[in-house]
Coordinates of C-alpha atoms in Angstrom, one line a residue:
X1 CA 0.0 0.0 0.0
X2 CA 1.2 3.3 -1.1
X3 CA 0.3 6.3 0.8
X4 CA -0.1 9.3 -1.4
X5 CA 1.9 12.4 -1.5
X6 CA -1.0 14.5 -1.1
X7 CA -2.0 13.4 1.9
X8 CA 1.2 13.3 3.3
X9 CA 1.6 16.8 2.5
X10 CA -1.7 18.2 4.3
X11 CA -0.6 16.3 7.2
X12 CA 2.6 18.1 6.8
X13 CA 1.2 21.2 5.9
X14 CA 1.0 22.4 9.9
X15 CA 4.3 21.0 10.8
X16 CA 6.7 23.9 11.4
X17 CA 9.2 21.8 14.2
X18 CA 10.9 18.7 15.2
X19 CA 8.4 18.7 18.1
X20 CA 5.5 19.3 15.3
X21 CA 6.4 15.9 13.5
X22 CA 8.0 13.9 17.2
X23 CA 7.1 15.7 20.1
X24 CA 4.1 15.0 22.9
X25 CA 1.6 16.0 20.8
X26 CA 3.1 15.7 17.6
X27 CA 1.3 14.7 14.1
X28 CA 2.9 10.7 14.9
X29 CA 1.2 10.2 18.0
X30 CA -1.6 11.3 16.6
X31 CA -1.6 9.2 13.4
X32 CA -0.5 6.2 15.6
X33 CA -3.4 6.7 17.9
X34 CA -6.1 7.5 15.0
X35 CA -4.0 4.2 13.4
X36 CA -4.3 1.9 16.3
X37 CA -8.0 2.7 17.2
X38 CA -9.3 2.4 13.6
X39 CA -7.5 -0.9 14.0
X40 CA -9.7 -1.9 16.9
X41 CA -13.0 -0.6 15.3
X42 CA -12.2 -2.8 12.2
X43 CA -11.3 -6.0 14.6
X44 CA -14.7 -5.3 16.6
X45 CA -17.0 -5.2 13.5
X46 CA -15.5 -8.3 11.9
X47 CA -15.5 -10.0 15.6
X48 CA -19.8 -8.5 15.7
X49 CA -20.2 -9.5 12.2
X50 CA -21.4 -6.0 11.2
X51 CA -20.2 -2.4 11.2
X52 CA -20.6 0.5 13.0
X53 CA -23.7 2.1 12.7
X54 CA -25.4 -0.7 10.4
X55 CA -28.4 -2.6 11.7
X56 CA -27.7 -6.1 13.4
X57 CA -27.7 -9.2 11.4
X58 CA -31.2 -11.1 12.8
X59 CA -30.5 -13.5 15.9
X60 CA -27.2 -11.5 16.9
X61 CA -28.0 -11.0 20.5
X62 CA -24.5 -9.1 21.3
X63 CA -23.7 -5.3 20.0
X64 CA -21.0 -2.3 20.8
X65 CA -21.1 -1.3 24.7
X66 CA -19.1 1.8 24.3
X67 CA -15.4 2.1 24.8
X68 CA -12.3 1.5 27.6
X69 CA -9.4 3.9 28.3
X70 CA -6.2 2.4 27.8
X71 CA -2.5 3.3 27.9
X72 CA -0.1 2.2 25.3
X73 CA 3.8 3.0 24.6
X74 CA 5.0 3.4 21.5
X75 CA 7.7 4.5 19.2
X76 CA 6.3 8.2 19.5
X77 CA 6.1 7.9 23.4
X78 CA 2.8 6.9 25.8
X79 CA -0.7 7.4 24.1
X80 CA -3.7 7.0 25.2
X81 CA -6.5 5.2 23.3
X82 CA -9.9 4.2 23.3
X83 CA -10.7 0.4 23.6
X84 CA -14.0 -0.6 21.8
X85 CA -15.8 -3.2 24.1
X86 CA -18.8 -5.3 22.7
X87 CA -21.8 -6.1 25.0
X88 CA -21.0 -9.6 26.5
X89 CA -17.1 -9.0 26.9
X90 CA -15.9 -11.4 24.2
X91 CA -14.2 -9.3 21.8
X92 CA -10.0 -9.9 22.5
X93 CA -8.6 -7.3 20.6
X94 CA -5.7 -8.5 18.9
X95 CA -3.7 -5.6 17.9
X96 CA -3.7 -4.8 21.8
X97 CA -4.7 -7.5 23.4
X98 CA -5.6 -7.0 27.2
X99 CA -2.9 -6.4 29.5
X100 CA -0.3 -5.7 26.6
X101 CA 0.9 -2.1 27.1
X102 CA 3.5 -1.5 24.4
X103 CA 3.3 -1.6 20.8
X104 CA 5.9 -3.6 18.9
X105 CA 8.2 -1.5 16.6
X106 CA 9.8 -2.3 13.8
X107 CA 12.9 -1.9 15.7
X108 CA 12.3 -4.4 18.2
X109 CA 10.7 -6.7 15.5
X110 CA 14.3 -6.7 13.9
X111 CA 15.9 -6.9 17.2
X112 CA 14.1 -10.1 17.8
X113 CA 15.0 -11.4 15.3
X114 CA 18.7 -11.3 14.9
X115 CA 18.8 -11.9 19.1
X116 CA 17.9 -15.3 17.9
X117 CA 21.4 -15.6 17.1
X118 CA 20.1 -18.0 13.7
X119 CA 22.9 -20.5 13.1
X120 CA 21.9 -20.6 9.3
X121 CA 22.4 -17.2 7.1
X122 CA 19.7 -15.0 7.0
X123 CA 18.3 -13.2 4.0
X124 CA 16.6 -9.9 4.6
X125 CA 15.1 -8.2 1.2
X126 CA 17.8 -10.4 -0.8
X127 CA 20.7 -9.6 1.5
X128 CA 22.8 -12.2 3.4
X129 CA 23.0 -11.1 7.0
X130 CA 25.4 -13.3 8.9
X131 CA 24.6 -14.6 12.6
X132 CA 26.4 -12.4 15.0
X133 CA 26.3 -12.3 18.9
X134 CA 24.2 -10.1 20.6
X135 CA 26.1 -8.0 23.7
X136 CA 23.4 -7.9 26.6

């Protein structure tokens, strides 16, 4: 998925700073918060079987019950986001699921995976990485 220039540029347009782009209430947080919380809308209607504001499918006896506060960290710092719950507390979000605070980052994705210390070459995007040890 490509994200188009244009957009990119009226998000941009306001951003004067470092602080506009990184800082507490820079235009990442917000994008990761509006991000991870469309995220959770999406998981909640496939989980319900119908989206927001349609009518319920005949014989579904659960629906939307609002929404729970929660705290996450991410690569843009600690944001706070709103948990859609369903009726009779089934849905497990799985982007963040209950009790997970953090938000894996790319970073710590890769970092997991050359920790592994892999015995056997690794190919990234075509490239041989070799196995090398990890100082703690």
């Amino acid at each position: 998925m490509n994200i188009r220039k244009e957009l990119l540029d009226e998000l941009l347009q306001e951003c004067k700073t470092p602080p506009d782009l990184f800082g507490e209430g820079g235009i990442l947080k917000q994008l990761t918060t509006a991000l991870v919380e469309r995220a959770l809308e999406a998981e909640l209607s496939t989980h319900l079987g119908y989206g927001k504001h349609e009518p319920k499918p005949e014989g579904q006896s659960n629906s939307r019950n609002g929404y729970s506060q929660k705290k996450i960290q991410g690569d843009s710092g600690i944001a706070a986001i709103a948990v859609p719950r369903d009726r009779h507390g089934e849905f497990e979000p799985q982007l963040v699921k209950k009790g997970q605070n953090r938000l894996p980052s790319l970073g710590a994705v890769i970092g997991r995976i050359l920790s592994l210390s892999l015995p056997s070459p690794l190919r990234f995007a075509g490239r041989f990485i070799p196995p090398m040890p990890l100082s703690r």
